[in-house]
Coordinates of C-alpha atoms and ligand atoms in Angstrom, one line a residue:
M23 CA 20.9 1.6 11.1
Q24 CA 20.6 4.0 8.5
Y25 CA 19.0 5.2 5.5
I26 CA 20.5 5.9 1.7
S27 CA 18.9 6.8 -1.2
T28 CA 18.3 4.7 -4.2
R29 CA 20.1 8.1 -6.5
D30 CA 22.7 8.8 -4.1
K31 CA 24.5 6.2 -1.6
K32 CA 26.3 9.0 0.0
N33 CA 22.9 11.2 0.6
V34 CA 22.3 9.0 4.7
K35 CA 20.0 9.6 7.0
T36 CA 18.9 8.4 10.1
A37 CA 15.0 6.1 10.6
S38 CA 13.3 9.2 11.9
E39 CA 14.9 11.9 9.0
A40 CA 14.1 9.6 6.4
I41 CA 9.9 9.0 7.9
L42 CA 9.9 12.9 8.2
Q43 CA 11.3 13.6 4.8
G44 CA 9.3 11.0 2.7
I45 CA 11.3 11.6 -0.6
S46 CA 15.1 12.1 -1.3
D47 CA 16.0 15.6 -2.7
E48 CA 17.5 14.4 -5.5
G49 CA 14.2 12.3 -6.0
G50 CA 15.4 8.9 -4.9
L51 CA 13.7 6.7 -2.2
F52 CA 15.2 6.3 0.8
V53 CA 16.3 2.3 1.6
P54 CA 17.5 0.8 4.8
E55 CA 21.9 0.5 4.3
R56 CA 21.6 -3.2 4.6
L57 CA 18.7 -5.7 5.0
P58 CA 18.5 -6.6 8.4
A59 CA 18.4 -10.7 9.0
F60 CA 15.9 -12.9 11.2
S61 CA 17.3 -16.3 12.5
Q62 CA 14.5 -18.9 12.4
Q63 CA 15.4 -19.1 16.4
E64 CA 14.3 -15.7 16.2
L65 CA 11.0 -16.5 13.8
L66 CA 10.5 -19.8 16.0
Q67 CA 10.5 -16.9 19.2
L68 CA 7.9 -14.9 17.0
C69 CA 5.5 -17.5 16.3
A70 CA 4.8 -17.2 20.1
A71 CA 4.4 -13.7 20.0
D72 CA 0.8 -11.9 19.1
Y73 CA 1.0 -9.2 15.9
V74 CA 2.2 -6.4 18.3
G75 CA 4.9 -8.3 19.9
R76 CA 5.7 -9.1 16.1
A77 CA 5.7 -5.7 14.9
E78 CA 7.8 -4.6 17.8
K79 CA 10.2 -7.1 16.7
V80 CA 10.5 -6.2 13.2
L81 CA 10.2 -2.7 13.4
E82 CA 13.4 -2.8 16.0
K83 CA 16.0 -3.7 13.4
F84 CA 14.5 -1.1 11.1
L85 CA 14.2 2.1 13.3
G86 CA 18.0 2.6 14.4
D87 CA 16.8 6.1 16.2
F88 CA 14.0 4.8 18.2
T89 CA 13.9 3.7 21.6
V90 CA 12.0 0.2 22.6
A91 CA 9.4 2.0 24.5
E92 CA 8.9 4.4 21.7
I93 CA 8.4 1.3 19.2
S94 CA 6.3 -0.2 21.6
E95 CA 4.1 2.5 22.4
C96 CA 3.3 3.5 18.2
V97 CA 2.8 -0.2 18.1
R98 CA 0.1 -0.7 20.2
A99 CA -1.2 3.0 19.5
A100 CA -1.9 1.5 16.0
Y101 CA -2.7 -2.2 16.1
T102 CA -5.1 -2.0 19.9
G103 CA -7.8 -0.5 21.4
G104 CA -10.5 -1.7 18.7
K105 CA -9.1 -0.1 15.6
F106 CA -9.4 -3.5 13.8
E107 CA -12.3 -5.1 14.3
G108 CA -12.2 -8.7 15.8
E109 CA -8.7 -7.4 17.6
L110 CA -6.8 -9.7 14.8
P111 CA -5.2 -7.1 12.5
A112 CA -4.5 -9.6 9.8
P113 CA -5.9 -12.8 10.4
L114 CA -5.9 -15.8 7.5
S115 CA -8.6 -17.6 5.6
R116 CA -8.2 -20.8 4.3
L117 CA -9.4 -21.6 1.0
G118 CA -9.1 -25.5 0.1
E119 CA -6.1 -27.3 0.1
E120 CA -3.2 -25.3 -0.1
C121 CA -4.6 -21.9 -0.4
Y122 CA -5.0 -19.0 2.2
L123 CA -6.3 -15.5 2.0
L124 CA -4.0 -12.8 4.2
E125 CA -7.2 -10.5 5.5
L126 CA -5.5 -7.2 5.6
W127 CA -9.1 -4.8 5.7
H128 CA -10.2 -5.3 8.9
G129 CA -9.1 -1.6 10.1
P130 CA -11.1 1.6 10.0
T131 CA -11.5 2.3 5.9
C132 CA -12.1 -1.3 5.0
A133 CA -8.4 -1.9 2.8
F134 CA -5.1 -2.8 3.5
K135 CA -3.1 0.6 3.8
D136 CA -5.1 0.8 6.9
M137 CA -2.4 -1.4 8.2
A138 CA 0.1 0.9 7.3
L139 CA -1.5 4.4 7.9
Q140 CA -2.7 3.6 11.2
L141 CA 1.2 3.1 12.4
L142 CA 2.7 5.8 10.7
P143 CA 1.5 8.7 12.8
G144 CA 3.1 7.4 15.8
L145 CA 5.8 6.8 14.1
M146 CA 6.4 11.0 12.5
T147 CA 5.3 12.1 15.2
A148 CA 7.7 10.9 17.2
S149 CA 10.7 11.6 14.1
A150 CA 9.2 14.9 14.6
R151 CA 10.5 14.8 18.4
K152 CA 13.7 13.6 17.8
N153 CA 14.1 16.2 15.2
A154 CA 13.1 19.4 17.2
V155 CA 10.8 19.7 14.8
Q156 CA 9.1 23.1 15.0
Q157 CA 6.8 23.5 11.8
E158 CA 3.3 21.9 11.4
L159 CA 3.5 18.6 9.0
V160 CA 1.3 18.9 6.4
I161 CA 0.6 16.0 5.0
L162 CA -0.5 16.6 0.8
V163 CA -1.8 13.1 -0.3
A164 CA -2.8 12.3 -4.1
T165 CA -5.2 8.9 -3.6
S166 CA -7.0 6.6 -6.0
G167 CA -9.7 6.2 -3.4
D168 CA -7.7 3.9 -0.3
T169 CA -4.4 6.0 0.4
G170 CA -6.6 9.1 1.2
K171 CA -9.2 8.1 3.8
A172 CA -6.1 5.8 5.4
A173 CA -4.3 9.1 5.8
L174 CA -7.7 10.8 7.2
E175 CA -8.2 8.2 9.6
G176 CA -4.8 8.3 10.7
F177 CA -3.8 12.0 11.2
A178 CA -7.1 13.2 12.2
G179 CA -6.7 14.8 15.2
V180 CA -3.0 14.3 15.6
P181 CA -1.8 17.4 17.2
G182 CA 1.1 19.4 14.9
V183 CA -0.3 17.6 11.8
R184 CA -2.8 19.0 8.5
V185 CA -3.7 16.3 6.0
L186 CA -4.6 17.6 2.4
V187 CA -6.1 14.9 0.2
F188 CA -6.5 15.0 -3.7
Y189 CA -9.1 12.5 -5.0
P190 CA -9.8 12.3 -8.7
R191 CA -13.8 13.0 -8.8
D192 CA -14.8 9.9 -11.6
G193 CA -12.0 7.7 -10.7
V194 CA -13.0 6.3 -7.3
S195 CA -15.7 4.2 -5.6
E196 CA -18.8 6.1 -4.6
M197 CA -18.1 4.4 -1.4
Q198 CA -15.0 5.5 -1.4
K199 CA -16.1 9.1 -2.2
H200 CA -18.6 9.0 0.4
Q201 CA -15.8 7.8 2.8
M202 CA -13.4 10.5 2.3
R203 CA -16.1 13.7 2.4
A204 CA -17.3 12.5 5.5
Q205 CA -14.2 12.6 7.0
E206 CA -14.2 14.1 10.7
G207 CA -11.6 16.4 12.3
E208 CA -10.5 19.5 12.6
N209 CA -7.2 19.0 11.0
V210 CA -8.3 17.6 7.7
Y211 CA -9.3 19.0 4.2
V212 CA -10.6 17.4 1.3
C213 CA -11.2 18.3 -2.3
A214 CA -11.8 16.7 -5.6
I215 CA -9.9 16.8 -8.9
E216 CA -11.2 17.1 -11.9
G217 CA -9.0 15.2 -13.9
N218 CA -7.6 11.2 -13.1
F219 CA -5.1 10.1 -10.6
D220 CA -2.3 11.2 -12.7
D221 CA -3.1 14.9 -12.8
A222 CA -3.8 14.4 -9.3
Q223 CA -0.3 12.9 -8.5
S224 CA 1.8 15.3 -10.6
G225 CA 0.1 18.6 -9.3
V226 CA 1.0 17.2 -5.6
K227 CA 4.3 16.1 -6.7
K228 CA 4.5 19.9 -8.0
L229 CA 3.6 20.8 -5.2
F230 CA 6.1 18.9 -3.1
T231 CA 9.3 20.2 -5.1
D232 CA 8.2 23.8 -5.6
P233 CA 10.7 25.6 -4.0
A234 CA 8.7 28.7 -3.6
F235 CA 5.8 27.2 -2.1
A236 CA 8.2 26.0 0.3
G237 CA 9.5 29.3 1.3
R238 CA 5.6 29.9 1.9
M239 CA 5.4 27.0 3.4
A240 CA 8.4 28.3 5.8
R241 CA 7.5 31.1 6.8
A242 CA 4.1 30.1 7.6
G243 CA 5.9 27.8 10.0
K244 CA 4.5 24.5 8.1
R245 CA 6.8 21.3 5.4
F246 CA 5.3 19.5 4.0
S247 CA 5.1 15.4 4.7
S248 CA 4.4 12.4 2.6
A249 CA 1.4 9.5 3.6
N250 CA 2.0 7.9 0.5
S251 CA 4.3 4.8 -0.1
I252 CA 7.6 6.3 -1.2
N253 CA 7.9 6.8 2.5
F254 CA 9.6 4.2 4.0
G255 CA 7.8 4.4 6.9
R256 CA 4.7 3.4 4.8
L257 CA 6.5 -0.2 3.7
L258 CA 7.7 -0.8 7.6
P259 CA 4.6 -1.8 9.0
Q260 CA 3.7 -3.7 5.9
I261 CA 7.0 -6.3 5.8
V262 CA 5.5 -7.1 9.6
Y263 CA 2.1 -9.0 8.2
Y264 CA 4.3 -11.2 6.1
V265 CA 6.2 -12.4 9.2
S266 CA 2.8 -12.7 10.8
A267 CA 1.2 -14.8 8.3
Y268 CA 4.2 -17.5 8.3
C269 CA 4.2 -17.7 11.8
D270 CA 0.3 -18.1 12.2
L271 CA 0.6 -21.1 9.6
V272 CA 3.7 -22.7 11.5
R273 CA 2.1 -22.0 14.7
D274 CA -1.2 -23.4 14.0
E275 CA 1.0 -26.4 11.9
E276 CA 0.2 -25.5 9.0
L277 CA 3.7 -25.3 7.8
A278 CA 7.0 -26.3 9.2
M279 CA 9.5 -23.8 10.1
G280 CA 11.1 -23.6 7.1
E281 CA 8.8 -24.9 4.1
P282 CA 8.8 -21.7 1.1
L283 CA 5.4 -20.1 1.3
H284 CA 4.5 -18.3 -1.9
V285 CA 2.7 -15.2 -2.0
V286 CA 0.1 -13.5 -4.6
V287 CA -0.2 -9.6 -4.2
P288 CA -2.7 -7.8 -6.0
T289 CA -0.2 -5.1 -6.9
G290 CA -0.3 -0.8 -8.5
N291 CA 2.5 1.4 -6.8
F292 CA 4.8 -2.2 -5.7
G293 CA 4.7 -0.9 -2.0
N294 CA 2.8 -4.0 -0.7
I295 CA 5.1 -7.0 -3.1
L296 CA 8.0 -5.6 -2.1
A297 CA 7.5 -5.5 1.7
A298 CA 7.1 -9.2 0.6
Y299 CA 10.4 -8.8 -1.2
Y300 CA 12.2 -7.5 2.0
A301 CA 10.2 -9.8 4.2
K302 CA 12.3 -12.9 2.1
R303 CA 15.5 -11.1 1.5
M304 CA 15.5 -11.1 5.8
G305 CA 15.4 -14.4 5.9
L306 CA 11.5 -14.9 5.8
P307 CA 11.2 -18.5 4.1
I308 CA 9.3 -17.1 1.1
G309 CA 9.0 -19.0 -2.4
R310 CA 8.0 -17.0 -5.3
L311 CA 6.5 -13.3 -5.3
V312 CA 4.0 -13.3 -7.5
C313 CA 2.9 -10.0 -8.8
A314 CA -1.0 -9.3 -9.8
S315 CA -2.2 -7.0 -12.9
N316 CA -5.3 -6.0 -14.2
R317 CA -5.6 -5.2 -17.3
N318 CA -3.0 -1.8 -16.9
H319 CA -0.5 -4.4 -16.7
V320 CA 2.6 -2.8 -17.4
L321 CA 4.4 -4.5 -14.2
S322 CA 3.7 -8.1 -15.5
D323 CA 4.9 -7.3 -19.0
F324 CA 7.9 -6.1 -17.5
L325 CA 9.0 -8.8 -15.6
Q326 CA 8.5 -11.5 -18.3
S327 CA 10.4 -8.5 -20.7
G328 CA 12.7 -7.0 -18.4
V329 CA 11.4 -3.8 -20.3
Y330 CA 9.3 -1.2 -18.6
D331 CA 6.9 0.5 -20.8
R332 CA 4.7 3.2 -19.8
N333 CA 4.0 4.5 -23.3
R334 CA 0.2 2.6 -23.5
A335 CA -3.4 3.8 -23.0
F336 CA -4.8 3.7 -19.4
Y337 CA -8.0 2.0 -18.5
P338 CA -10.0 2.3 -15.8
S339 CA -10.8 -1.2 -14.0
L340 CA -12.8 -3.0 -11.6
S341 CA -10.1 -2.7 -9.2
P342 CA -9.4 1.0 -9.5
S343 CA -6.4 1.0 -6.8
M344 CA -4.6 -0.6 -9.3
D345 CA -4.9 1.6 -12.2
I346 CA -1.4 3.0 -12.4
L347 CA 1.4 3.1 -15.1
I348 CA 4.1 4.5 -13.2
S349 CA 4.9 2.5 -10.1
S350 CA 7.3 4.2 -8.0
N351 CA 8.3 1.5 -5.7
L352 CA 9.8 -0.4 -8.2
E353 CA 12.4 2.2 -7.8
R354 CA 13.4 0.4 -4.5
L355 CA 13.5 -3.3 -6.3
L356 CA 16.1 -2.1 -9.1
F357 CA 18.1 -0.9 -6.2
E358 CA 18.5 -4.1 -4.7
A359 CA 18.2 -6.5 -7.7
G360 CA 21.0 -4.7 -9.4
G361 CA 23.2 -4.6 -6.8
R362 CA 22.5 -1.4 -5.1
E363 CA 24.3 0.4 -8.3
D364 CA 22.7 4.2 -7.8
A365 CA 23.9 4.9 -10.7
Q366 CA 21.9 2.5 -12.7
V367 CA 19.2 3.0 -11.1
R368 CA 19.7 7.0 -11.8
S369 CA 20.0 6.3 -15.6
L370 CA 17.0 4.3 -15.7
M371 CA 14.6 6.3 -13.9
Q372 CA 16.4 9.1 -16.3
A373 CA 15.3 7.2 -19.3
L374 CA 11.7 6.3 -17.3
R375 CA 11.6 10.4 -17.5
E376 CA 13.1 11.3 -21.0
T377 CA 11.2 8.5 -22.5
G378 CA 8.7 6.6 -20.8
R379 CA 10.7 3.1 -21.4
Y380 CA 13.8 1.4 -19.8
T381 CA 15.2 -1.6 -20.7
L382 CA 16.6 -3.6 -17.5
P383 CA 20.7 -5.0 -17.8
E384 CA 20.1 -9.1 -18.5
E385 CA 21.5 -9.8 -15.1
V386 CA 19.2 -7.7 -13.4
H387 CA 16.0 -9.3 -15.4
A388 CA 17.1 -12.4 -14.3
A389 CA 17.9 -11.7 -10.9
I390 CA 14.5 -10.4 -10.5
T391 CA 12.6 -13.6 -12.5
R392 CA 14.0 -15.9 -10.0
D393 CA 12.2 -14.1 -7.3
F394 CA 9.1 -12.7 -8.9
I395 CA 6.2 -14.3 -11.3
G396 CA 4.1 -11.7 -13.0
G397 CA 0.2 -12.1 -14.2
F398 CA -3.0 -10.8 -15.0
C399 CA -6.5 -10.3 -15.3
D400 CA -8.8 -8.7 -17.5
D401 CA -12.3 -7.3 -15.8
G402 CA -14.3 -10.0 -17.2
E403 CA -12.2 -12.9 -15.9
T404 CA -12.1 -10.7 -12.2
Q405 CA -15.9 -10.9 -12.4
A406 CA -15.4 -14.6 -13.2
V407 CA -13.1 -15.2 -10.3
I408 CA -15.6 -13.9 -8.1
R409 CA -18.5 -16.0 -9.4
S410 CA -16.2 -18.8 -9.2
V411 CA -15.0 -18.5 -5.7
Y412 CA -18.7 -17.2 -4.2
A413 CA -20.1 -20.6 -5.7
R414 CA -17.2 -22.6 -4.7
Y415 CA -16.4 -21.6 -1.2
S416 CA -19.6 -18.9 -0.2
Y417 CA -16.3 -16.5 0.2
L418 CA -16.9 -13.2 -0.8
L419 CA -13.8 -11.1 -3.2
D420 CA -13.2 -7.9 -3.5
P421 CA -12.2 -7.4 -7.2
H422 CA -8.9 -6.4 -5.9
T423 CA -8.0 -9.5 -4.4
A424 CA -10.0 -11.5 -7.2
V425 CA -7.5 -10.1 -9.6
A426 CA -4.8 -12.1 -7.1
Y427 CA -6.3 -14.7 -6.6
G428 CA -7.4 -15.5 -11.0
V429 CA -3.7 -15.2 -11.3
Y430 CA -2.8 -17.2 -8.6
E431 CA -4.9 -19.7 -10.5
K432 CA -3.7 -18.9 -13.5
V433 CA 0.4 -19.8 -12.6
R434 CA -0.2 -22.5 -10.0
S435 CA 1.6 -25.4 -11.3
Q436 CA 4.7 -22.7 -10.7
L437 CA 3.5 -22.8 -6.7
P438 CA 4.2 -26.5 -5.8
G439 CA 3.3 -26.2 -1.9
K440 CA 1.4 -24.0 0.4
T441 CA 0.6 -20.1 -1.4
V442 CA -0.9 -16.7 0.6
V443 CA -3.3 -14.6 -1.4
V444 CA -3.1 -11.3 0.2
S445 CA -6.9 -9.8 0.1
T446 CA -6.4 -6.0 0.6
A447 CA -9.9 -4.8 0.5
S448 CA -13.4 -5.5 1.8
P449 CA -16.0 -6.7 -0.6
Y450 CA -18.5 -3.8 0.4
K451 CA -16.0 -1.1 -0.4
F452 CA -16.8 -2.4 -3.7
A453 CA -20.1 -3.5 -3.0
G454 CA -21.7 -2.5 -6.6
S455 CA -19.0 -4.3 -8.5
V456 CA -19.5 -7.4 -6.4
C457 CA -23.2 -7.3 -7.0
E458 CA -22.6 -6.8 -10.9
A459 CA -20.3 -9.8 -10.8
L460 CA -22.8 -12.2 -8.7
R461 CA -25.8 -10.9 -10.9
I462 CA -27.5 -9.6 -7.5
P463 CA -29.7 -6.7 -9.4
T464 CA -29.5 -3.5 -7.0
G465 CA -31.2 -0.4 -6.3
E466 CA -30.8 3.1 -6.3
G467 CA -28.5 5.1 -4.0
L468 CA -25.4 4.6 -1.7
F469 CA -26.2 1.8 0.2
S470 CA -28.5 0.2 -1.9
A471 CA -25.6 -2.1 -3.5
T472 CA -24.8 -2.6 0.5
D473 CA -28.1 -4.0 1.2
A474 CA -28.2 -6.1 -1.8
L475 CA -25.1 -7.9 -1.3
F476 CA -26.1 -8.7 2.4
A477 CA -28.8 -9.8 1.8
A478 CA -27.9 -11.9 -1.0
T479 CA -24.9 -13.5 1.1
G480 CA -25.6 -12.7 4.4
A481 CA -21.5 -11.5 4.7
A482 CA -21.3 -9.3 7.8
V483 CA -21.2 -5.5 6.5
P484 CA -17.8 -4.1 8.1
L485 CA -18.7 -1.9 11.1
P486 CA -16.9 1.2 9.8
L487 CA -18.7 1.6 6.5
E488 CA -22.4 1.2 8.7
R489 CA -21.3 3.9 11.0
L490 CA -21.2 6.1 7.5
R491 CA -24.9 5.6 6.7
G492 CA -26.5 8.5 7.0
R493 CA -23.1 10.8 7.8
T494 CA -23.6 14.1 5.8
D495 CA -20.2 15.2 3.3
R496 CA -18.4 17.9 4.6
F497 CA -16.0 18.3 1.7
C498 CA -17.8 18.9 -1.7
E499 CA -15.2 21.1 -3.4
S500 CA -13.5 20.3 -6.1
C501 CA -11.3 21.8 -8.4
T502 CA -8.9 21.7 -11.6
A503 CA -4.9 20.2 -11.2
G504 CA -4.1 24.0 -12.1
E505 CA -6.0 25.1 -9.0
M506 CA -4.2 23.1 -6.6
E507 CA -1.6 25.4 -5.6
G508 CA -4.0 27.7 -5.0
T509 CA -6.3 25.5 -2.6
C510 CA -3.6 24.7 -0.9
A511 CA -2.4 28.2 -0.4
R512 CA -6.3 29.0 0.9
I513 CA -6.3 25.8 3.4
L514 CA -3.5 26.6 4.8
G515 CA -3.7 30.7 5.2
L516 CA -0.7 31.1 3.5
Ligands
LIG27 C1 -3.5 0.2 -2.7 C2 -4.2 -1.2 -3.1 C3 -3.6 -1.6 -4.3 C4 -2.1 -1.7 -4.2 O1 -0.8 -1.9 -3.3 P1 0.1 -1.3 -3.9 O2 1.2 -1.3 -2.7 O3 0.4 0.2 -4.8 O4 0.9 -2.2 -4.7 C5 -4.6 -2.9 -3.9 N1 -5.1 -3.6 -3.6 C6 -5.9 -2.2 -2.7 C7 -7.4 -2.2 -2.5 C8 -5.3 -1.0 -2.7 O5 -6.0 -0.3 -2.0

């Protein structure tokens, strides 16, 4: 199994090369040369396996140049040994008659990014070994909050790797900021950007593609790699939990094999929902894919109209990890839905770059709307959903999951049968917003909202957040976007 670029099908890489490189030279994203398939027989066998067994089988179909033993080692290192509280990486909770929540936040940073970023370091070091890479890998991350901490946790202490994280100083929750600043490990560095997420993101992209900086890196024996979801190695572990959720429901006789299961995904960069789309294309009986946006609803507008238009105001919302106007992974969907025409993807992406918008050919839009439904919730609706779900089910939703559940309620009439709503963060990661929605008064200080939420609801505080109490911040620096290059050079000793 080889990988090709969405902007140049003749650019062919092995799986390990695609993972190491992250993004292709001409700016395209790597995708598998064909999507592998699961027969119902295979799926039935997976129903009897545990999470590790299911992950192994999914990964084996994609990682052409990895051995079965290598895959098994990576998967075990990621999902066993107490990394996930309760030893179930992706448990389901039932909410009412026909709805389940897929809880993806039981890992070390309490958001779904752990599902991929606990596995990616293993895949990356194995890839470096296979390709006889001698240089130190520098993982450069721009984060709106959750990716940064998950990459720090995943890569801390990994030999031959350094992690540099840049986050928007005023664009993350207090808990997210403390999680990153207090990170342990000798090979990590964290810095705030005096600006928003887009400033951090464009600064990182500029460094990634600057040949002069690459030259300085090479002379010092280093090379960049990416832990953002442009890296196919991030998407692969996300396909696994859709397969696993389906198998759990069949095993528990909630679903008959073959019966369609709809999924609702709180969406930002389009990575999570794209993994569900891949799972569907591979033969997993998924019904509709519901893309849930917050007030920055560029994606749900796109699904409705076939026009992607990022020329609009950006609003900081209660679900900051979804505050994004350019969803990079959409490019991979355009490639698949557009019949794998690289020339078409090139021209759409060029239009986006030059004008901030593009219009889909009608047949591509029609193909996409056969699978996808879009919807959004603003902040007021999100708060109302947190309140009503708690009142009805005594279940706490974080604001991102609440957006998804709110959209589920709005489009429910189009979803006959059963639905999984993807739950992407622990409510304690956004305790201040959850308390406000539930009208629970809080005091001053980082843990006052945590304590108030616990006192009012009795819901368990995740251990990794509990352990952050009283830890001192190690990384309190900030710089402007223009100073990022100098900061990187200094930290890397160039
Ligand atoms: C990253 C993130 C999202 C958005 O996921 P994408 O793959 O970028 O669409 C949603 N919720 C939370 C809590 C996140 O951290």
